[in-house]
Amino acid sequence: MATEKDRLLAPSGQPSAPGAAPYPPVAQNWMPVPQTTIPGCPPGLEYLTQIDQLLVHQQVEVIELVTGWETENKYRIRNTLGQDIYFATERSNCCVRQWCGPIRPFAMSITDNAQREVIHLDRPLKCTDPLCCFCCLQTIEVQSPPGTVIGSVEQNFSFWLPKFSILDSAGNVQLRIVGPCCYSKCCEVEFEVLSADGTQQVGKITKQWSGLAKEYFTDADNFGIQFPMDLDVK
């Protein structure tokens, strides 16, 4: 009978070498490719026009679990039927991962079933000194296709609640995200996705409880993202 440790190790696959192209796990059930062309939709994002929920599963890395050595994160992005839509792979410096941990700068490549990069994320390094809290808030630039900026996610200053703004390519606020003032590893954590003026909830992001062993012995996370079917994919 498989032990809990065996179960955690099973989905990780082999870590990729630095600079290697991202790859999906061997066994995958991909969502069928949309056959219609949508005007103004970046190539590869047509999948998002057919769903209103994404499930994001971080892969458990064998090296990280055994040694505690921080590795590049990898994620499988699925629909509610369990079909894979995208595969996301982090690209970051090995030393910076160990020194900066979760605040490290990174680039992330999100690929489709043809291993075509359809989304590119870029997060620069920001100072986390409390004295810089007003001017060094976290930000992530979103490109689709790679090289074309379609927006960004920016952290907003707040004394109590984690707050973020989702901006379009012109810097206009399209959506806002507000999280809880405190949370625990032993329960789900929900972030509300609000309209631009912050008056109406249009979706939510939920960090899902993954079980005692996975929560306390790894840093792998699972997320659920809900959004309206008519939301502009850009």
Tab-separated table of C-alpha atoms in Angstrom:
chain	number	residue	atom	x	y	z
A	1	MET	CA	0.000	0.000	0.000
A	2	ALA	CA	1.353	3.418	-0.955
A	3	THR	CA	2.402	5.658	1.906
A	4	GLU	CA	1.500	9.341	2.198
A	5	LYS	CA	5.015	10.250	1.119
A	6	ASP	CA	4.672	8.047	-1.988
A	7	ARG	CA	1.426	9.809	-2.843
A	8	LEU	CA	3.069	13.213	-2.583
A	9	LEU	CA	6.030	12.210	-4.709
A	10	ALA	CA	3.997	10.600	-7.465
A	11	PRO	CA	2.824	13.658	-9.472
A	12	SER	CA	6.040	15.627	-9.452
A	13	GLY	CA	7.896	14.250	-12.463
A	14	GLN	CA	11.579	14.950	-12.990
A	15	PRO	CA	12.873	18.496	-12.449
A	16	SER	CA	13.947	20.266	-15.613
A	17	ALA	CA	17.474	21.490	-16.110
A	18	PRO	CA	18.094	25.259	-15.874
A	19	GLY	CA	17.162	26.928	-19.148
A	20	ALA	CA	15.351	23.871	-20.492
A	21	ALA	CA	12.061	24.284	-22.311
A	22	PRO	CA	8.973	23.746	-20.159
A	23	TYR	CA	7.375	20.361	-20.455
A	24	PRO	CA	4.061	18.899	-19.271
A	25	PRO	CA	3.783	15.629	-17.344
A	26	VAL	CA	3.671	12.536	-19.536
A	27	ALA	CA	0.032	11.582	-18.938
A	28	GLN	CA	-2.342	14.445	-19.633
A	29	ASN	CA	-5.960	14.747	-20.687
A	30	TRP	CA	-6.113	17.971	-22.672
A	31	MET	CA	-9.207	20.090	-23.205
A	32	PRO	CA	-10.231	20.039	-26.906
A	33	VAL	CA	-8.860	22.966	-28.899
A	34	PRO	CA	-11.584	25.570	-29.654
A	35	GLN	CA	-12.405	25.551	-33.351
A	36	THR	CA	-13.673	29.134	-33.575
A	37	THR	CA	-11.592	32.272	-34.001
A	38	ILE	CA	-12.566	35.114	-31.671
A	39	PRO	CA	-11.760	38.653	-32.885
A	40	GLY	CA	-9.353	40.471	-30.568
A	41	CYS	CA	-8.549	37.342	-28.550
A	42	PRO	CA	-4.805	36.623	-28.228
A	43	PRO	CA	-3.856	33.236	-29.736
A	44	GLY	CA	-4.214	30.419	-27.226
A	45	LEU	CA	-6.655	32.217	-24.929
A	46	GLU	CA	-9.752	30.969	-26.756
A	47	TYR	CA	-10.071	28.236	-24.111
A	48	LEU	CA	-10.954	30.876	-21.517
A	49	THR	CA	-14.063	31.968	-23.440
A	50	GLN	CA	-15.654	28.534	-22.877
A	51	ILE	CA	-15.212	28.182	-19.108
A	52	ASP	CA	-15.921	30.113	-15.920
A	53	GLN	CA	-13.544	28.318	-13.563
A	54	LEU	CA	-9.897	27.231	-13.501
A	55	LEU	CA	-8.195	24.780	-11.152
A	56	VAL	CA	-4.481	25.400	-10.603
A	57	HIS	CA	-2.426	22.526	-9.136
A	58	GLN	CA	1.189	23.086	-8.152
A	59	GLN	CA	3.452	20.097	-8.762
A	60	VAL	CA	5.234	18.573	-5.763
A	61	GLU	CA	8.965	18.495	-6.526
A	62	VAL	CA	10.942	15.475	-5.259
A	63	ILE	CA	14.166	17.426	-4.650
A	64	GLU	CA	12.361	20.148	-2.724
A	65	LEU	CA	10.411	17.670	-0.601
A	66	VAL	CA	13.481	15.643	0.363
A	67	THR	CA	16.109	18.387	0.747
A	68	GLY	CA	14.139	21.595	1.318
A	69	TRP	CA	16.041	23.157	-1.599
A	70	GLU	CA	13.697	25.630	-3.334
A	71	THR	CA	13.102	24.645	-6.987
A	72	GLU	CA	11.326	26.301	-9.891
A	73	ASN	CA	7.570	25.948	-9.485
A	74	LYS	CA	5.405	24.153	-12.038
A	75	TYR	CA	1.608	24.199	-12.305
A	76	ARG	CA	-1.090	22.263	-14.157
A	77	ILE	CA	-4.077	24.429	-15.056
A	78	ARG	CA	-7.316	22.497	-15.598
A	79	ASN	CA	-11.042	22.948	-16.098
A	80	THR	CA	-13.666	21.491	-13.782
A	81	LEU	CA	-13.750	18.265	-15.840
A	82	GLY	CA	-10.116	17.619	-14.979
A	83	GLN	CA	-8.940	18.398	-18.517
A	84	ASP	CA	-5.606	20.179	-18.809
A	85	ILE	CA	-5.693	23.609	-20.433
A	86	TYR	CA	-2.237	25.030	-19.747
A	87	PHE	CA	1.043	24.130	-18.092
A	88	ALA	CA	2.990	26.855	-16.266
A	89	THR	CA	6.729	26.777	-15.581
A	90	GLU	CA	8.726	29.234	-13.506
A	91	ARG	CA	12.102	30.546	-14.653
A	92	SER	CA	14.250	32.059	-11.893
A	93	ASN	CA	17.799	32.184	-10.556
A	94	CYS	CA	18.752	29.311	-8.248
A	95	CYS	CA	20.522	31.478	-5.651
A	96	VAL	CA	17.767	34.087	-5.638
A	97	ARG	CA	15.170	31.365	-4.960
A	98	GLN	CA	17.016	30.323	-1.799
A	99	TRP	CA	17.687	33.864	-0.549
A	100	CYS	CA	14.439	35.634	-1.455
A	101	GLY	CA	11.925	32.790	-1.170
A	102	PRO	CA	8.359	33.813	-2.066
A	103	ILE	CA	9.294	37.446	-2.851
A	104	ARG	CA	11.835	36.432	-5.537
A	105	PRO	CA	11.726	37.864	-9.056
A	106	PHE	CA	10.765	35.376	-11.753
A	107	ALA	CA	9.447	34.858	-15.247
A	108	MET	CA	6.718	32.302	-15.900
A	109	SER	CA	5.905	30.617	-19.185
A	110	ILE	CA	2.351	29.336	-19.676
A	111	THR	CA	2.026	26.894	-22.564
A	112	ASP	CA	-0.847	25.090	-24.282
A	113	ASN	CA	-1.138	21.479	-25.458
A	114	ALA	CA	1.215	22.181	-28.384
A	115	GLN	CA	3.830	23.528	-25.924
A	116	ARG	CA	3.279	26.958	-27.477
A	117	GLU	CA	3.837	29.802	-25.023
A	118	VAL	CA	0.557	31.712	-24.926
A	119	ILE	CA	1.096	33.795	-21.770
A	120	HIS	CA	4.294	35.183	-20.277
A	121	LEU	CA	4.457	36.596	-16.744
A	122	ASP	CA	7.284	38.740	-15.428
A	123	ARG	CA	7.694	39.771	-11.790
A	124	PRO	CA	10.632	42.064	-10.924
A	125	LEU	CA	12.355	42.130	-7.550
A	126	LYS	CA	10.854	44.644	-5.120
A	127	CYS	CA	12.244	45.774	-1.800
A	128	THR	CA	10.300	44.393	1.184
A	129	ASP	CA	11.715	46.712	3.838
A	130	PRO	CA	8.816	48.133	5.934
A	131	LEU	CA	10.127	51.639	5.273
A	132	CYS	CA	9.592	51.067	1.524
A	133	CYS	CA	6.024	49.753	1.847
A	134	PHE	CA	4.544	52.759	0.031
A	135	CYS	CA	6.798	52.673	-3.020
A	136	CYS	CA	7.939	49.050	-3.485
A	137	LEU	CA	4.711	47.108	-3.822
A	138	GLN	CA	4.723	43.857	-5.800
A	139	THR	CA	3.702	43.817	-9.467
A	140	ILE	CA	3.425	41.223	-12.248
A	141	GLU	CA	3.379	42.102	-15.948
A	142	VAL	CA	1.203	39.946	-18.220
A	143	GLN	CA	2.063	39.409	-21.895
A	144	SER	CA	-0.018	37.572	-24.488
A	145	PRO	CA	1.307	36.691	-26.940
A	146	PRO	CA	4.795	36.939	-25.392
A	147	GLY	CA	6.213	40.380	-26.106
A	148	THR	CA	2.806	42.089	-26.138
A	149	VAL	CA	1.795	43.539	-22.777
A	150	ILE	CA	-1.950	43.139	-22.156
A	151	GLY	CA	-2.010	44.154	-18.513
A	152	SER	CA	-0.571	43.726	-15.049
A	153	VAL	CA	-1.453	42.850	-11.481
A	154	GLU	CA	-0.317	45.383	-8.871
A	155	GLN	CA	-0.328	45.182	-5.100
A	156	ASN	CA	-2.098	48.077	-3.359
A	157	PHE	CA	-0.969	49.523	-0.067
A	158	SER	CA	-3.186	48.491	2.833
A	159	PHE	CA	-2.619	48.277	6.594
A	160	TRP	CA	-4.924	45.287	7.157
A	161	LEU	CA	-6.089	43.484	4.018
A	162	PRO	CA	-4.106	42.128	1.049
A	163	LYS	CA	-5.330	44.163	-1.934
A	164	PHE	CA	-4.458	44.041	-5.620
A	165	SER	CA	-5.557	45.783	-8.823
A	166	ILE	CA	-5.829	44.111	-12.240
A	167	LEU	CA	-4.906	46.671	-14.897
A	168	ASP	CA	-5.206	46.696	-18.686
A	169	SER	CA	-2.343	47.624	-21.021
A	170	ALA	CA	-3.125	51.333	-20.593
A	171	GLY	CA	-2.917	51.119	-16.800
A	172	ASN	CA	-6.659	51.379	-16.194
A	173	VAL	CA	-8.124	49.331	-13.335
A	174	GLN	CA	-10.381	46.555	-14.629
A	175	LEU	CA	-10.838	44.441	-11.493
A	176	ARG	CA	-9.803	44.474	-7.848
A	177	ILE	CA	-8.825	41.601	-5.540
A	178	VAL	CA	-9.282	41.692	-1.758
A	179	GLY	CA	-8.134	38.959	0.607
A	180	PRO	CA	-8.763	38.170	4.284
A	181	CYS	CA	-6.890	39.943	7.081
A	182	CYS	CA	-5.624	36.625	8.472
A	183	TYR	CA	-5.709	32.962	7.498
A	184	SER	CA	-4.439	29.540	8.488
A	185	LYS	CA	-2.909	26.613	6.600
A	186	CYS	CA	-5.623	24.343	7.966
A	187	CYS	CA	-8.513	25.918	6.045
A	188	GLU	CA	-9.410	27.365	2.671
A	189	VAL	CA	-8.506	30.997	1.996
A	190	GLU	CA	-10.771	33.074	-0.237
A	191	PHE	CA	-9.904	36.242	-2.157
A	192	GLU	CA	-12.816	38.218	-3.595
A	193	VAL	CA	-12.591	39.471	-7.184
A	194	LEU	CA	-14.453	42.774	-7.409
A	195	SER	CA	-15.524	45.183	-10.134
A	196	ALA	CA	-13.273	48.156	-10.919
A	197	ASP	CA	-15.120	50.389	-8.443
A	198	GLY	CA	-14.997	47.676	-5.764
A	199	THR	CA	-18.771	47.560	-5.257
A	200	GLN	CA	-19.665	44.205	-6.832
A	201	GLN	CA	-18.142	40.739	-6.484
A	202	VAL	CA	-17.668	39.136	-9.903
A	203	GLY	CA	-15.540	36.124	-8.966
A	204	LYS	CA	-13.191	34.665	-6.407
A	205	ILE	CA	-9.805	33.012	-5.976
A	206	THR	CA	-9.657	30.213	-3.421
A	207	LYS	CA	-6.524	28.638	-1.984
A	208	GLN	CA	-7.774	25.120	-1.410
A	209	TRP	CA	-6.959	22.872	1.534
A	210	SER	CA	-4.729	20.077	0.194
A	211	GLY	CA	-4.573	17.782	3.201
A	212	LEU	CA	-2.464	17.815	6.345
A	213	ALA	CA	0.674	16.186	4.915
A	214	LYS	CA	0.860	18.299	1.775
A	215	GLU	CA	0.144	21.569	3.599
A	216	TYR	CA	2.744	21.093	6.311
A	217	PHE	CA	5.508	19.175	4.519
A	218	THR	CA	5.495	20.980	1.151
A	219	ASP	CA	4.844	24.485	-0.138
A	220	ALA	CA	2.774	23.221	-3.084
A	221	ASP	CA	-0.562	25.011	-3.371
A	222	ASN	CA	-3.856	24.389	-5.142
A	223	PHE	CA	-6.120	27.221	-6.269
A	224	GLY	CA	-9.607	27.589	-7.693
A	225	ILE	CA	-10.369	30.660	-9.828
A	226	GLN	CA	-13.961	31.591	-10.673
A	227	PHE	CA	-14.927	34.362	-13.105
A	228	PRO	CA	-17.915	35.336	-15.306
A	229	MET	CA	-18.297	33.573	-18.672
A	230	ASP	CA	-18.563	36.954	-20.433
A	231	LEU	CA	-15.379	38.377	-18.893
A	232	ASP	CA	-12.962	39.745	-21.512
A	233	VAL	CA	-9.995	37.322	-21.621
A	234	LYS	CA	-7.618	40.301	-21.895
